[in-house]
Amino acid sequence: MKLFLPILFACLTAMCWGLYGPMIQNARSTTGEWSPLKPYVFIGVAYLVWAIGGGLVGMYIKQDTFTYAGAHSPAMSWGFIAGTFGAFGALFLTSAMLTGGKPLFVMPIVFGGAVSVTAIFSIIQLRQVTSTHPLLWAGMAMVVIGVVLVARYTPHGHKPKPGAPAHGEHAAAVEGSETTIAASKASE
């Protein structure tokens, strides 16, 4: 029972981040006449709103202080550093999706790679390079194999007929100030 909440929250994180790629692909399909990084601005707005609002509510519920001075300054510093890595990660993931990547191969690389980076960072941080169990390295190799298998065997949809847009892509047409999005079903 002690691990139930951490496992629940980890599963919810996996669900949310697993849906992040497909949501970015949806944003990519609606880019029309504007920069494909326009959705990234509102990814930042969402982070800002949910992180600050959720953090403040959580601090209130936990009856924490609202100061970041003195002994509390590491929370501010490390939080900012972590947020910076998170923001750059979101930018790189968004860029991967907006430059033609598909969630079915981008997301396994991101999350398989993240597990390995975390393990390597922990080895370096704990200075246990010489005492690392060989099965850790075997596990990282299996992550790579797993990423390849997941990316290779995830359903890709039907191949489009010659001249038709690929399955799942959208055509954007700009008419005056109104943008209309029509899903292409011609390939089915």
Short mmCIF file of C-alpha atoms in Angstrom, two decimals:
data_model
loop_
_atom_site.label_atom_id
_atom_site.label_comp_id
_atom_site.label_asym_id
_atom_site.label_seq_id
_atom_site.Cartn_x
_atom_site.Cartn_y
_atom_site.Cartn_z
CA MET A 1 0.00 0.00 0.00
CA LYS A 2 2.99 2.29 0.62
CA LEU A 3 3.81 2.34 -3.11
CA PHE A 4 0.24 2.73 -4.37
CA LEU A 5 0.22 6.54 -4.67
CA PRO A 6 3.67 6.84 -6.28
CA ILE A 7 2.75 4.13 -8.80
CA LEU A 8 -0.64 5.75 -9.45
CA PHE A 9 0.94 9.16 -10.05
CA ALA A 10 3.68 7.61 -12.24
CA CYS A 11 1.01 5.88 -14.34
CA LEU A 12 -0.95 9.14 -14.65
CA THR A 13 2.26 10.89 -15.73
CA ALA A 14 2.90 8.21 -18.35
CA MET A 15 -0.66 8.63 -19.61
CA CYS A 16 -0.40 12.43 -19.84
CA TRP A 17 3.04 12.46 -21.42
CA GLY A 18 2.10 9.60 -23.71
CA LEU A 19 -0.77 11.72 -25.02
CA TYR A 20 1.50 14.77 -25.38
CA GLY A 21 2.96 13.53 -28.68
CA PRO A 22 -0.40 12.89 -30.36
CA MET A 23 -1.65 16.30 -29.16
CA ILE A 24 1.41 17.95 -30.71
CA GLN A 25 0.70 16.07 -33.93
CA ASN A 26 -2.82 17.52 -33.86
CA ALA A 27 -1.29 20.99 -33.44
CA ARG A 28 1.04 20.30 -36.36
CA SER A 29 -1.84 19.35 -38.62
CA THR A 30 -3.49 22.71 -38.04
CA THR A 31 -0.45 24.93 -38.68
CA GLY A 32 -1.75 26.28 -42.00
CA GLU A 33 -0.23 29.70 -42.62
CA TRP A 34 1.54 30.23 -39.30
CA SER A 35 4.74 29.07 -37.60
CA PRO A 36 4.68 25.46 -36.43
CA LEU A 37 6.10 26.66 -33.08
CA LYS A 38 2.99 28.70 -32.32
CA PRO A 39 1.54 25.79 -30.26
CA TYR A 40 4.72 25.78 -28.13
CA VAL A 41 3.80 29.19 -26.73
CA PHE A 42 0.59 27.78 -25.30
CA ILE A 43 2.40 24.70 -24.05
CA GLY A 44 4.35 27.22 -21.97
CA VAL A 45 1.18 29.01 -20.92
CA ALA A 46 -0.29 25.68 -19.82
CA TYR A 47 2.84 24.82 -17.83
CA LEU A 48 2.73 28.26 -16.24
CA VAL A 49 -0.93 28.10 -15.29
CA TRP A 50 -1.00 24.50 -14.05
CA ALA A 51 2.42 24.51 -12.35
CA ILE A 52 1.99 27.78 -10.50
CA GLY A 53 -1.68 27.26 -9.69
CA GLY A 54 -1.23 23.61 -8.72
CA GLY A 55 1.93 24.36 -6.76
CA LEU A 56 0.31 27.16 -4.77
CA VAL A 57 -2.79 25.08 -4.02
CA GLY A 58 -0.60 22.13 -2.99
CA MET A 59 1.53 24.35 -0.75
CA TYR A 60 -1.63 25.74 0.85
CA ILE A 61 -3.03 22.24 1.46
CA LYS A 62 0.29 21.05 2.93
CA GLN A 63 0.43 24.24 5.04
CA ASP A 64 3.83 25.09 3.62
CA THR A 65 5.36 28.55 3.82
CA PHE A 66 5.26 30.76 0.73
CA THR A 67 8.84 31.97 1.15
CA TYR A 68 11.80 30.98 -0.99
CA ALA A 69 14.48 32.83 0.96
CA GLY A 70 17.23 31.40 3.14
CA ALA A 71 16.95 27.66 3.72
CA HIS A 72 14.19 27.46 1.10
CA SER A 73 16.34 28.83 -1.75
CA PRO A 74 17.46 25.37 -3.00
CA ALA A 75 13.80 24.58 -3.73
CA MET A 76 13.70 27.66 -5.95
CA SER A 77 17.04 26.99 -7.65
CA TRP A 78 16.56 23.28 -8.29
CA GLY A 79 12.95 23.85 -9.27
CA PHE A 80 14.04 26.40 -11.87
CA ILE A 81 16.74 24.09 -13.20
CA ALA A 82 14.31 21.17 -13.41
CA GLY A 83 11.72 23.40 -15.09
CA THR A 84 14.33 24.54 -17.59
CA PHE A 85 15.12 20.95 -18.53
CA GLY A 86 11.39 20.23 -18.72
CA ALA A 87 10.78 23.25 -20.95
CA PHE A 88 13.67 22.39 -23.27
CA GLY A 89 12.48 18.78 -23.33
CA ALA A 90 9.04 20.00 -24.34
CA LEU A 91 10.62 22.24 -27.00
CA PHE A 92 12.69 19.38 -28.42
CA LEU A 93 9.73 16.99 -28.34
CA THR A 94 7.52 19.61 -29.98
CA SER A 95 10.22 20.20 -32.60
CA ALA A 96 10.49 16.46 -33.25
CA MET A 97 6.75 16.30 -33.84
CA LEU A 98 6.54 19.49 -35.88
CA THR A 99 9.37 18.53 -38.22
CA GLY A 100 7.63 15.40 -39.40
CA GLY A 101 8.03 12.98 -36.49
CA LYS A 102 5.16 10.69 -35.64
CA PRO A 103 4.17 9.87 -32.05
CA LEU A 104 4.56 6.14 -32.74
CA PHE A 105 8.35 6.41 -33.03
CA VAL A 106 9.16 9.71 -31.30
CA MET A 107 7.49 8.89 -27.98
CA PRO A 108 9.20 5.49 -27.43
CA ILE A 109 12.59 7.12 -28.13
CA VAL A 110 11.84 9.95 -25.70
CA PHE A 111 10.65 7.79 -22.84
CA GLY A 112 13.02 4.87 -23.39
CA GLY A 113 15.87 7.35 -23.58
CA ALA A 114 14.67 9.21 -20.49
CA VAL A 115 14.84 6.03 -18.39
CA SER A 116 18.42 5.39 -19.49
CA VAL A 117 19.49 9.01 -18.94
CA THR A 118 18.04 8.87 -15.42
CA ALA A 119 19.96 5.67 -14.67
CA ILE A 120 23.25 7.04 -16.02
CA PHE A 121 22.79 10.32 -14.11
CA SER A 122 22.14 8.35 -10.90
CA ILE A 123 25.29 6.28 -11.43
CA ILE A 124 27.38 9.44 -11.89
CA GLN A 125 25.68 11.35 -9.05
CA LEU A 126 26.10 8.48 -6.58
CA ARG A 127 29.66 7.79 -7.83
CA GLN A 128 28.89 4.09 -8.25
CA VAL A 129 30.30 3.61 -11.73
CA THR A 130 32.49 0.70 -10.63
CA SER A 131 29.82 -1.00 -8.51
CA THR A 132 27.01 -0.87 -11.08
CA HIS A 133 25.33 -4.24 -11.56
CA PRO A 134 25.71 -5.67 -15.08
CA LEU A 135 21.96 -6.24 -15.29
CA LEU A 136 21.48 -2.44 -15.34
CA TRP A 137 23.39 -2.32 -18.63
CA ALA A 138 21.40 -5.31 -19.88
CA GLY A 139 18.21 -3.47 -18.94
CA MET A 140 19.31 -0.38 -20.88
CA ALA A 141 20.04 -2.57 -23.91
CA MET A 142 16.55 -4.07 -23.57
CA VAL A 143 15.10 -0.54 -23.46
CA VAL A 144 16.74 0.18 -26.82
CA ILE A 145 15.42 -3.09 -28.22
CA GLY A 146 11.98 -2.32 -26.76
CA VAL A 147 11.95 1.16 -28.32
CA VAL A 148 12.76 -0.32 -31.72
CA LEU A 149 10.09 -3.02 -31.36
CA VAL A 150 7.40 -0.59 -30.18
CA ALA A 151 8.21 1.90 -32.95
CA ARG A 152 8.33 -0.83 -35.60
CA TYR A 153 5.14 -2.67 -34.68
CA THR A 154 2.83 0.17 -33.65
CA PRO A 155 -0.01 0.33 -36.22
CA HIS A 156 0.82 2.85 -38.93
CA GLY A 157 -2.54 2.88 -40.76
CA HIS A 158 -3.12 2.12 -44.41
CA LYS A 159 -0.76 3.28 -47.12
CA PRO A 160 -2.28 6.19 -49.02
CA LYS A 161 -3.29 5.83 -52.63
CA PRO A 162 -0.97 7.65 -55.05
CA GLY A 163 -1.69 11.39 -55.00
CA ALA A 164 -3.79 11.22 -51.82
CA PRO A 165 -2.65 12.69 -48.47
CA ALA A 166 -1.22 10.19 -45.96
CA HIS A 167 -3.63 8.61 -43.46
CA GLY A 168 -4.31 10.92 -40.52
CA GLU A 169 -2.91 14.06 -42.14
CA HIS A 170 -5.07 17.12 -42.49
CA ALA A 171 -5.34 19.69 -45.24
CA ALA A 172 -5.56 23.30 -44.15
CA ALA A 173 -7.27 25.89 -46.28
CA VAL A 174 -7.32 29.57 -45.40
CA GLU A 175 -10.42 31.45 -46.52
CA GLY A 176 -10.36 35.13 -45.53
CA SER A 177 -9.89 35.33 -41.79
CA GLU A 178 -11.37 31.89 -41.18
CA THR A 179 -9.26 28.72 -41.24
CA THR A 180 -11.05 25.52 -42.06
CA ILE A 181 -9.59 22.12 -41.31
CA ALA A 182 -10.83 19.06 -43.15
CA ALA A 183 -9.66 15.56 -42.34
CA SER A 184 -8.55 13.67 -45.39
CA LYS A 185 -10.49 10.42 -45.74
CA ALA A 186 -9.59 9.85 -49.39
CA SER A 187 -6.90 7.36 -48.50
CA GLU A 188 -9.28 4.92 -46.83
#
